[in-house]
DNA sequence: CGAACAATTGAACCGATTCAAGATGCGTGG
DNA sequence: CCACGCATCTTGAATCGGTTCAATTGTTCG
């Protein structure tokens, strides 16, 4: 997402709507002039507050609006064929969710606030209508959707548990950084159980791996407080160039295998 | 380089352009009238023939066109971080591929023909331009993209090898049926190695499971010739309500464990 | 303080891969 | 038409990663 903003983003009248989230990025393309912009501002729903565990929309409901996180964190949860809950994503401030609801015209997942969060939204029909005479807006929506296709594609590779966890940490780091937060210290407000569910493993494994990463000096973790200490090593683990388990084994014999 | 040469191809009349594939479905919405339709027909590239193993486009190339299969089969392959090839999809006649290339404006996978195939395509910029004054067309593209987001999402659940293989067979069956082919007998022209790669397992496992399914009377398979004999049982396996392995074990002691 | 739940830790187990042979199919040339 | 050689597929035994089961520690909150 090239956040090309050659000029500043002052627009004082605009600001108290939803200037920090991607919905406004979609809706306010660089070259959008006054008239279209005001139209958009009118349909952009400003922030609504949700408490911990409150649902924003539910799976099965008719789709009408796209959502974006302003503050806090939102998880989207779906039921797999066996009826078990499966977390398909944690959404950070600035990110858009519910894009998969367009085609079936109903929400496929239920969105819950983790902790207290604020969320803004836009009516999709209106957005479509606007897009049909704002080519740049249309283009940005195409891009956002295509990006989501890509995002989900790359998850299909089968990785070891430690690769998945390392990748998960790095993904969060990248996304926090993109929105202006620290990329080395972060607060994992979601419970271990949720992380495990999202990564398709069992909380025990998450626990063991966090510990192993900590002991290796790659991260430091205490409860919800996570710090990345060695990004390059963490990256090496994520792509499979390095394994904690092998390392631990090699502690006995002093030989370290170098790829 | 995709051998897309508009002038080399005869294209005798409008009608035998690409009436059987989804690109024409996208491009010819139900309520599209003469003028727009003719515009579309002009930019829809008619069929091009590819031999076994020939590439249609390559990962890294600049994105310009969307593609659809007319006949045969196409696989899209990407390189994971370790540099190993990973097949992210087999595309049947009528299906569109390369949707994930829109956002990065480059192809993320390489498309190969399996056996001989015919493929048609359309220039994306032109399509966008048309969509911007054909709201129904725009809507259909949104839908197609959203559908692709959904498609890839649902693959994220972690399944046992037998669930994945059963699901793969059923998915092929459904897709063949949707395009007017038999949903009980099909020809698996792709090698076992490719199936295994796509399902993230090892050819040995594919082999063992095909045999097990055959022995249980769920399918019949000989080389590339596959027949589904018991759809409901196959479905039960795919969703995890039934397991061949458990069944085989219970052959010894006659007790059948129920949940 | 103590109950209830979340997280951690250890030991046994199971599914899928790995490694190592064998079997089968298939195009080529004798 | 058969023999050869190569690639794909199949089959079997050992191994490994992650789960399961079970018990303990830690944390939160009435």
mmCIF file of N, CA, C and O in Angstrom, chain A residues 52-128:
data_model
loop_
_atom_site.group_PDB
_atom_site.id
_atom_site.type_symbol
_atom_site.label_atom_id
_atom_site.label_comp_id
_atom_site.label_asym_id
_atom_site.label_seq_id
_atom_site.Cartn_x
_atom_site.Cartn_y
_atom_site.Cartn_z
ATOM 1 N N UNK A 52 -14.884 -4.936 25.629
ATOM 2 C CA UNK A 52 -14.263 -6.243 25.459
ATOM 3 C C UNK A 52 -15.308 -7.336 25.211
ATOM 4 O O UNK A 52 -16.244 -7.486 25.993
ATOM 5 N N UNK A 53 -15.141 -8.068 24.117
ATOM 6 C CA UNK A 53 -16.028 -9.182 23.821
ATOM 7 C C UNK A 53 -17.304 -8.794 23.092
ATOM 8 O O UNK A 53 -18.010 -9.671 22.578
ATOM 9 N N UNK A 54 -17.607 -7.511 22.996
ATOM 10 C CA UNK A 54 -18.801 -7.088 22.255
ATOM 11 C C UNK A 54 -18.636 -7.401 20.766
ATOM 12 O O UNK A 54 -17.548 -7.273 20.210
ATOM 13 N N UNK A 55 -19.726 -7.772 20.126
ATOM 14 C CA UNK A 55 -19.636 -8.063 18.701
ATOM 15 C C UNK A 55 -20.040 -6.857 17.859
ATOM 16 O O UNK A 55 -20.939 -6.104 18.229
ATOM 17 N N UNK A 56 -19.349 -6.695 16.759
ATOM 18 C CA UNK A 56 -19.569 -5.544 15.867
ATOM 19 C C UNK A 56 -20.556 -5.948 14.776
ATOM 20 O O UNK A 56 -21.423 -5.198 14.389
ATOM 21 N N UNK A 57 -20.373 -7.152 14.249
ATOM 22 C CA UNK A 57 -21.389 -7.784 13.402
ATOM 23 C C UNK A 57 -21.264 -9.283 13.588
ATOM 24 O O UNK A 57 -20.254 -9.756 14.132
ATOM 25 N N UNK A 58 -22.269 -10.022 13.147
ATOM 26 C CA UNK A 58 -22.262 -11.470 13.374
ATOM 27 C C UNK A 58 -22.314 -12.226 12.063
ATOM 28 O O UNK A 58 -22.929 -11.768 11.094
ATOM 29 N N UNK A 59 -21.692 -13.381 12.041
ATOM 30 C CA UNK A 59 -21.716 -14.249 10.868
ATOM 31 C C UNK A 59 -23.167 -14.557 10.500
ATOM 32 O O UNK A 59 -23.976 -14.853 11.376
ATOM 33 N N UNK A 60 -23.484 -14.455 9.226
ATOM 34 C CA UNK A 60 -24.832 -14.749 8.774
ATOM 35 C C UNK A 60 -25.664 -13.494 8.518
ATOM 36 O O UNK A 60 -26.562 -13.518 7.682
ATOM 37 N N UNK A 61 -25.372 -12.423 9.238
ATOM 38 C CA UNK A 61 -26.073 -11.157 9.000
ATOM 39 C C UNK A 61 -25.870 -10.675 7.576
ATOM 40 O O UNK A 61 -24.819 -10.901 6.987
ATOM 41 N N UNK A 62 -26.859 -9.968 7.074
ATOM 42 C CA UNK A 62 -26.715 -9.393 5.741
ATOM 43 C C UNK A 62 -25.613 -8.339 5.748
ATOM 44 O O UNK A 62 -25.526 -7.500 6.642
ATOM 45 N N UNK A 63 -24.792 -8.417 4.714
ATOM 46 C CA UNK A 63 -23.690 -7.455 4.583
ATOM 47 C C UNK A 63 -24.213 -6.110 4.107
ATOM 48 O O UNK A 63 -24.968 -6.038 3.145
ATOM 49 N N UNK A 64 -23.811 -5.049 4.789
ATOM 50 C CA UNK A 64 -24.141 -3.725 4.285
ATOM 51 C C UNK A 64 -22.978 -2.740 4.399
ATOM 52 O O UNK A 64 -22.827 -1.874 3.560
ATOM 53 N N UNK A 65 -22.109 -2.955 5.407
ATOM 54 C CA UNK A 65 -21.062 -1.968 5.638
ATOM 55 C C UNK A 65 -19.673 -2.619 5.699
ATOM 56 O O UNK A 65 -19.526 -3.741 6.175
ATOM 57 N N UNK A 66 -18.672 -1.865 5.248
ATOM 58 C CA UNK A 66 -17.275 -2.229 5.494
ATOM 59 C C UNK A 66 -16.814 -1.526 6.766
ATOM 60 O O UNK A 66 -17.268 -0.416 7.056
ATOM 61 N N UNK A 67 -15.894 -2.174 7.507
ATOM 62 C CA UNK A 67 -15.446 -1.622 8.785
ATOM 63 C C UNK A 67 -13.942 -1.391 8.810
ATOM 64 O O UNK A 67 -13.194 -2.028 8.063
ATOM 65 N N UNK A 68 -13.524 -0.479 9.677
ATOM 66 C CA UNK A 68 -12.096 -0.299 9.931
ATOM 67 C C UNK A 68 -11.888 -0.024 11.413
ATOM 68 O O UNK A 68 -12.732 0.593 12.065
ATOM 69 N N UNK A 69 -10.763 -0.491 11.932
ATOM 70 C CA UNK A 69 -10.425 -0.272 13.338
ATOM 71 C C UNK A 69 -9.819 1.118 13.499
ATOM 72 O O UNK A 69 -8.961 1.522 12.713
ATOM 73 N N UNK A 70 -10.283 1.874 14.495
ATOM 74 C CA UNK A 70 -9.643 3.158 14.810
ATOM 75 C C UNK A 70 -8.670 2.996 15.972
ATOM 76 O O UNK A 70 -7.552 3.474 15.929
ATOM 77 N N UNK A 71 -9.107 2.303 17.021
ATOM 78 C CA UNK A 71 -8.215 2.051 18.157
ATOM 79 C C UNK A 71 -8.581 0.723 18.788
ATOM 80 O O UNK A 71 -9.693 0.232 18.623
ATOM 81 N N UNK A 72 -7.658 0.127 19.511
ATOM 82 C CA UNK A 72 -7.898 -1.170 20.136
ATOM 83 C C UNK A 72 -7.568 -2.305 19.178
ATOM 84 O O UNK A 72 -6.645 -2.207 18.377
ATOM 85 N N UNK A 73 -8.331 -3.375 19.266
ATOM 86 C CA UNK A 73 -8.086 -4.536 18.417
ATOM 87 C C UNK A 73 -9.377 -5.307 18.192
ATOM 88 O O UNK A 73 -10.201 -5.407 19.103
ATOM 89 N N UNK A 74 -9.543 -5.824 16.987
ATOM 90 C CA UNK A 74 -10.753 -6.578 16.652
ATOM 91 C C UNK A 74 -10.337 -7.940 16.117
ATOM 92 O O UNK A 74 -9.374 -8.036 15.359
ATOM 93 N N UNK A 75 -11.037 -8.992 16.542
ATOM 94 C CA UNK A 75 -10.772 -10.302 15.932
ATOM 95 C C UNK A 75 -12.002 -10.728 15.137
ATOM 96 O O UNK A 75 -13.136 -10.460 15.544
ATOM 97 N N UNK A 76 -11.769 -11.370 14.002
ATOM 98 C CA UNK A 76 -12.879 -11.939 13.234
ATOM 99 C C UNK A 76 -12.823 -13.450 13.359
ATOM 100 O O UNK A 76 -11.774 -14.064 13.175
ATOM 101 N N UNK A 77 -13.962 -14.030 13.681
ATOM 102 C CA UNK A 77 -14.054 -15.436 14.047
ATOM 103 C C UNK A 77 -15.081 -16.125 13.166
ATOM 104 O O UNK A 77 -16.160 -15.588 12.935
ATOM 105 N N UNK A 78 -14.736 -17.275 12.654
ATOM 106 C CA UNK A 78 -15.743 -18.034 11.908
ATOM 107 C C UNK A 78 -15.868 -19.446 12.449
ATOM 108 O O UNK A 78 -14.987 -19.947 13.142
ATOM 109 N N UNK A 79 -16.978 -20.079 12.122
ATOM 110 C CA UNK A 79 -17.197 -21.459 12.546
ATOM 111 C C UNK A 79 -16.801 -22.394 11.420
ATOM 112 O O UNK A 79 -17.330 -22.310 10.311
ATOM 113 N N UNK A 80 -15.875 -23.305 11.695
ATOM 114 C CA UNK A 80 -15.522 -24.288 10.679
ATOM 115 C C UNK A 80 -16.589 -25.380 10.641
ATOM 116 O O UNK A 80 -17.464 -25.436 11.504
ATOM 117 N N UNK A 81 -16.536 -26.239 9.610
ATOM 118 C CA UNK A 81 -17.599 -27.236 9.412
ATOM 119 C C UNK A 81 -17.951 -28.035 10.676
ATOM 120 O O UNK A 81 -19.101 -28.409 10.881
ATOM 121 N N UNK A 82 -16.961 -28.278 11.515
ATOM 122 C CA UNK A 82 -17.222 -29.047 12.734
ATOM 123 C C UNK A 82 -17.862 -28.201 13.830
ATOM 124 O O UNK A 82 -18.136 -28.693 14.907
ATOM 125 N N UNK A 83 -18.005 -26.901 13.544
ATOM 126 C CA UNK A 83 -18.653 -26.047 14.525
ATOM 127 C C UNK A 83 -17.701 -25.417 15.528
ATOM 128 O O UNK A 83 -18.125 -24.742 16.452
ATOM 129 N N UNK A 84 -16.388 -25.647 15.317
ATOM 130 C CA UNK A 84 -15.427 -25.030 16.220
ATOM 131 C C UNK A 84 -15.083 -23.628 15.743
ATOM 132 O O UNK A 84 -15.037 -23.363 14.553
ATOM 133 N N UNK A 85 -14.823 -22.741 16.684
ATOM 134 C CA UNK A 85 -14.471 -21.374 16.322
ATOM 135 C C UNK A 85 -13.045 -21.310 15.804
ATOM 136 O O UNK A 85 -12.151 -21.970 16.328
ATOM 137 N N UNK A 86 -12.851 -20.507 14.784
ATOM 138 C CA UNK A 86 -11.537 -20.344 14.193
ATOM 139 C C UNK A 86 -11.305 -18.856 13.928
ATOM 140 O O UNK A 86 -12.090 -18.208 13.248
ATOM 141 N N UNK A 87 -10.235 -18.329 14.485
ATOM 142 C CA UNK A 87 -9.956 -16.900 14.365
ATOM 143 C C UNK A 87 -9.216 -16.646 13.066
ATOM 144 O O UNK A 87 -8.086 -17.094 12.897
ATOM 145 N N UNK A 88 -9.849 -15.935 12.137
ATOM 146 C CA UNK A 88 -9.129 -15.738 10.878
ATOM 147 C C UNK A 88 -8.327 -14.455 10.835
ATOM 148 O O UNK A 88 -7.599 -14.234 9.883
ATOM 149 N N UNK A 89 -8.438 -13.616 11.828
ATOM 150 C CA UNK A 89 -7.562 -12.457 11.838
ATOM 151 C C UNK A 89 -7.701 -11.573 13.062
ATOM 152 O O UNK A 89 -8.767 -11.497 13.659
ATOM 153 N N UNK A 90 -6.577 -10.926 13.420
ATOM 154 C CA UNK A 90 -6.590 -9.849 14.409
ATOM 155 C C UNK A 90 -6.394 -8.555 13.638
ATOM 156 O O UNK A 90 -5.459 -8.443 12.845
ATOM 157 N N UNK A 91 -7.268 -7.586 13.857
ATOM 158 C CA UNK A 91 -7.199 -6.355 13.074
ATOM 159 C C UNK A 91 -6.742 -5.195 13.940
ATOM 160 O O UNK A 91 -7.304 -4.939 14.997
ATOM 161 N N UNK A 92 -5.682 -4.534 13.478
ATOM 162 C CA UNK A 92 -5.063 -3.451 14.241
ATOM 163 C C UNK A 92 -5.628 -2.112 13.795
ATOM 164 O O UNK A 92 -6.261 -2.018 12.745
ATOM 165 N N UNK A 93 -5.385 -1.072 14.581
ATOM 166 C CA UNK A 93 -5.861 0.259 14.200
ATOM 167 C C UNK A 93 -5.443 0.631 12.772
ATOM 168 O O UNK A 93 -4.285 0.451 12.402
ATOM 169 N N UNK A 94 -6.390 1.109 11.994
ATOM 170 C CA UNK A 94 -6.120 1.520 10.627
ATOM 171 C C UNK A 94 -6.499 0.477 9.595
ATOM 172 O O UNK A 94 -6.576 0.772 8.406
ATOM 173 N N UNK A 95 -6.763 -0.760 10.026
ATOM 174 C CA UNK A 95 -7.013 -1.818 9.052
ATOM 175 C C UNK A 95 -8.510 -2.035 8.772
ATOM 176 O O UNK A 95 -9.354 -1.863 9.645
ATOM 177 N N UNK A 96 -8.802 -2.422 7.538
ATOM 178 C CA UNK A 96 -10.181 -2.658 7.099
ATOM 179 C C UNK A 96 -10.521 -4.135 7.234
ATOM 180 O O UNK A 96 -9.684 -4.992 6.956
ATOM 181 N N UNK A 97 -11.726 -4.447 7.649
ATOM 182 C CA UNK A 97 -12.143 -5.854 7.680
ATOM 183 C C UNK A 97 -13.560 -6.032 7.148
ATOM 184 O O UNK A 97 -14.274 -5.065 6.963
ATOM 185 N N UNK A 98 -13.910 -7.267 6.848
ATOM 186 C CA UNK A 98 -15.210 -7.676 6.278
ATOM 187 C C UNK A 98 -15.229 -7.656 4.749
ATOM 188 O O UNK A 98 -16.286 -7.713 4.135
ATOM 189 N N UNK A 99 -14.040 -7.621 4.135
ATOM 190 C CA UNK A 99 -13.982 -7.590 2.674
ATOM 191 C C UNK A 99 -14.529 -8.880 2.046
ATOM 192 O O UNK A 99 -15.028 -8.863 0.921
ATOM 193 N N UNK A 100 -14.459 -9.977 2.786
ATOM 194 C CA UNK A 100 -14.933 -11.255 2.245
ATOM 195 C C UNK A 100 -16.457 -11.348 2.250
ATOM 196 O O UNK A 100 -17.023 -12.311 1.740
ATOM 197 N N UNK A 101 -17.124 -10.350 2.799
ATOM 198 C CA UNK A 101 -18.590 -10.389 2.907
ATOM 199 C C UNK A 101 -19.279 -9.852 1.658
ATOM 200 O O UNK A 101 -20.488 -10.011 1.489
ATOM 201 N N UNK A 102 -18.512 -9.228 0.767
ATOM 202 C CA UNK A 102 -19.119 -8.570 -0.395
ATOM 203 C C UNK A 102 -19.823 -9.576 -1.295
ATOM 204 O O UNK A 102 -20.992 -9.406 -1.642
ATOM 205 N N UNK A 103 -19.091 -10.637 -1.641
ATOM 206 C CA UNK A 103 -19.656 -11.563 -2.615
ATOM 207 C C UNK A 103 -20.924 -12.263 -2.121
ATOM 208 O O UNK A 103 -21.955 -12.210 -2.787
ATOM 209 N N UNK A 104 -20.854 -12.909 -0.945
ATOM 210 C CA UNK A 104 -22.084 -13.598 -0.523
ATOM 211 C C UNK A 104 -23.145 -12.637 0.028
ATOM 212 O O UNK A 104 -24.251 -13.066 0.326
ATOM 213 N N UNK A 105 -22.814 -11.350 0.123
ATOM 214 C CA UNK A 105 -23.716 -10.323 0.669
ATOM 215 C C UNK A 105 -24.159 -10.688 2.085
ATOM 216 O O UNK A 105 -25.267 -10.379 2.509
ATOM 217 N N UNK A 106 -23.300 -11.406 2.783
ATOM 218 C CA UNK A 106 -23.530 -11.609 4.216
ATOM 219 C C UNK A 106 -22.184 -11.779 4.902
ATOM 220 O O UNK A 106 -21.211 -12.212 4.277
ATOM 221 N N UNK A 107 -22.138 -11.425 6.185
ATOM 222 C CA UNK A 107 -20.885 -11.555 6.912
ATOM 223 C C UNK A 107 -20.591 -13.031 7.149
ATOM 224 O O UNK A 107 -21.475 -13.795 7.523
ATOM 225 N N UNK A 108 -19.344 -13.436 6.890
ATOM 226 C CA UNK A 108 -18.966 -14.836 7.031
ATOM 227 C C UNK A 108 -18.328 -15.102 8.382
ATOM 228 O O UNK A 108 -18.158 -16.236 8.788
ATOM 229 N N UNK A 109 -17.957 -14.020 9.046
ATOM 230 C CA UNK A 109 -17.351 -14.176 10.363
ATOM 231 C C UNK A 109 -18.051 -13.232 11.330
ATOM 232 O O UNK A 109 -18.772 -12.327 10.914
ATOM 233 N N UNK A 110 -17.837 -13.471 12.601
ATOM 234 C CA UNK A 110 -18.316 -12.562 13.632
ATOM 235 C C UNK A 110 -17.126 -11.756 14.115
ATOM 236 O O UNK A 110 -16.048 -12.312 14.334
ATOM 237 N N UNK A 111 -17.308 -10.437 14.256
ATOM 238 C CA UNK A 111 -16.217 -9.577 14.700
ATOM 239 C C UNK A 111 -16.416 -9.208 16.161
ATOM 240 O O UNK A 111 -17.496 -8.749 16.546
ATOM 241 N N UNK A 112 -15.380 -9.453 16.987
ATOM 242 C CA UNK A 112 -15.432 -9.121 18.405
ATOM 243 C C UNK A 112 -14.344 -8.112 18.741
ATOM 244 O O UNK A 112 -13.218 -8.226 18.256
ATOM 245 N N UNK A 113 -14.689 -7.185 19.603
ATOM 246 C CA UNK A 113 -13.668 -6.298 20.131
ATOM 247 C C UNK A 113 -12.843 -7.048 21.170
ATOM 248 O O UNK A 113 -13.374 -7.801 21.974
ATOM 249 N N UNK A 114 -11.508 -6.879 21.123
ATOM 250 C CA UNK A 114 -10.637 -7.398 22.186
ATOM 251 C C UNK A 114 -10.246 -6.200 23.028
ATOM 252 O O UNK A 114 -9.636 -5.269 22.531
ATOM 253 N N UNK A 115 -10.592 -6.203 24.280
ATOM 254 C CA UNK A 115 -10.467 -4.991 25.076
ATOM 255 C C UNK A 115 -11.473 -3.975 24.547
ATOM 256 O O UNK A 115 -12.435 -4.341 23.876
ATOM 257 N N UNK A 116 -11.266 -2.710 24.827
ATOM 258 C CA UNK A 116 -12.183 -1.707 24.281
ATOM 259 C C UNK A 116 -11.598 -1.154 22.991
ATOM 260 O O UNK A 116 -10.396 -0.911 22.901
ATOM 261 N N UNK A 117 -12.451 -1.015 21.988
ATOM 262 C CA UNK A 117 -11.987 -0.563 20.676
ATOM 263 C C UNK A 117 -12.949 0.461 20.094
ATOM 264 O O UNK A 117 -14.124 0.483 20.451
ATOM 265 N N UNK A 118 -12.448 1.278 19.198
ATOM 266 C CA UNK A 118 -13.331 2.134 18.409
ATOM 267 C C UNK A 118 -13.210 1.736 16.943
ATOM 268 O O UNK A 118 -12.133 1.369 16.470
ATOM 269 N N UNK A 119 -14.338 1.816 16.271
ATOM 270 C CA UNK A 119 -14.458 1.285 14.921
ATOM 271 C C UNK A 119 -15.254 2.281 14.075
ATOM 272 O O UNK A 119 -16.192 2.886 14.570
ATOM 273 N N UNK A 120 -14.866 2.461 12.816
ATOM 274 C CA UNK A 120 -15.713 3.250 11.934
ATOM 275 C C UNK A 120 -16.103 2.417 10.714
ATOM 276 O O UNK A 120 -15.555 1.343 10.477
ATOM 277 N N UNK A 121 -17.063 2.883 9.958
ATOM 278 C CA UNK A 121 -17.609 2.038 8.895
ATOM 279 C C UNK A 121 -18.208 2.875 7.774
ATOM 280 O O UNK A 121 -18.391 4.083 7.909
ATOM 281 N N UNK A 122 -18.501 2.198 6.671
ATOM 282 C CA UNK A 122 -19.105 2.899 5.527
ATOM 283 C C UNK A 122 -20.073 1.962 4.820
ATOM 284 O O UNK A 122 -19.822 0.751 4.707
ATOM 285 N N UNK A 123 -21.170 2.512 4.359
ATOM 286 C CA UNK A 123 -22.169 1.721 3.636
ATOM 287 C C UNK A 123 -21.602 1.326 2.273
ATOM 288 O O UNK A 123 -21.142 2.181 1.502
ATOM 289 N N UNK A 124 -21.639 0.031 1.965
ATOM 290 C CA UNK A 124 -20.952 -0.435 0.762
ATOM 291 C C UNK A 124 -21.660 -0.013 -0.524
ATOM 292 O O UNK A 124 -21.005 0.341 -1.501
ATOM 293 N N UNK A 125 -22.963 -0.033 -0.518
ATOM 294 C CA UNK A 125 -23.698 0.393 -1.726
ATOM 295 C C UNK A 125 -23.352 1.828 -2.099
ATOM 296 O O UNK A 125 -23.141 2.148 -3.267
ATOM 297 N N UNK A 126 -23.318 2.666 -1.084
ATOM 298 C CA UNK A 126 -22.961 4.065 -1.326
ATOM 299 C C UNK A 126 -21.547 4.161 -1.880
ATOM 300 O O UNK A 126 -21.276 4.904 -2.821
ATOM 301 N N UNK A 127 -20.657 3.357 -1.272
ATOM 302 C CA UNK A 127 -19.268 3.368 -1.717
ATOM 303 C C UNK A 127 -19.174 2.948 -3.183
ATOM 304 O O UNK A 127 -18.476 3.574 -3.985
ATOM 305 N N UNK A 128 -19.905 1.885 -3.528
ATOM 306 C CA UNK A 128 -19.917 1.421 -4.915
ATOM 307 C C UNK A 128 -20.417 2.522 -5.841
ATOM 308 O O UNK A 128 -19.861 2.763 -6.904
#
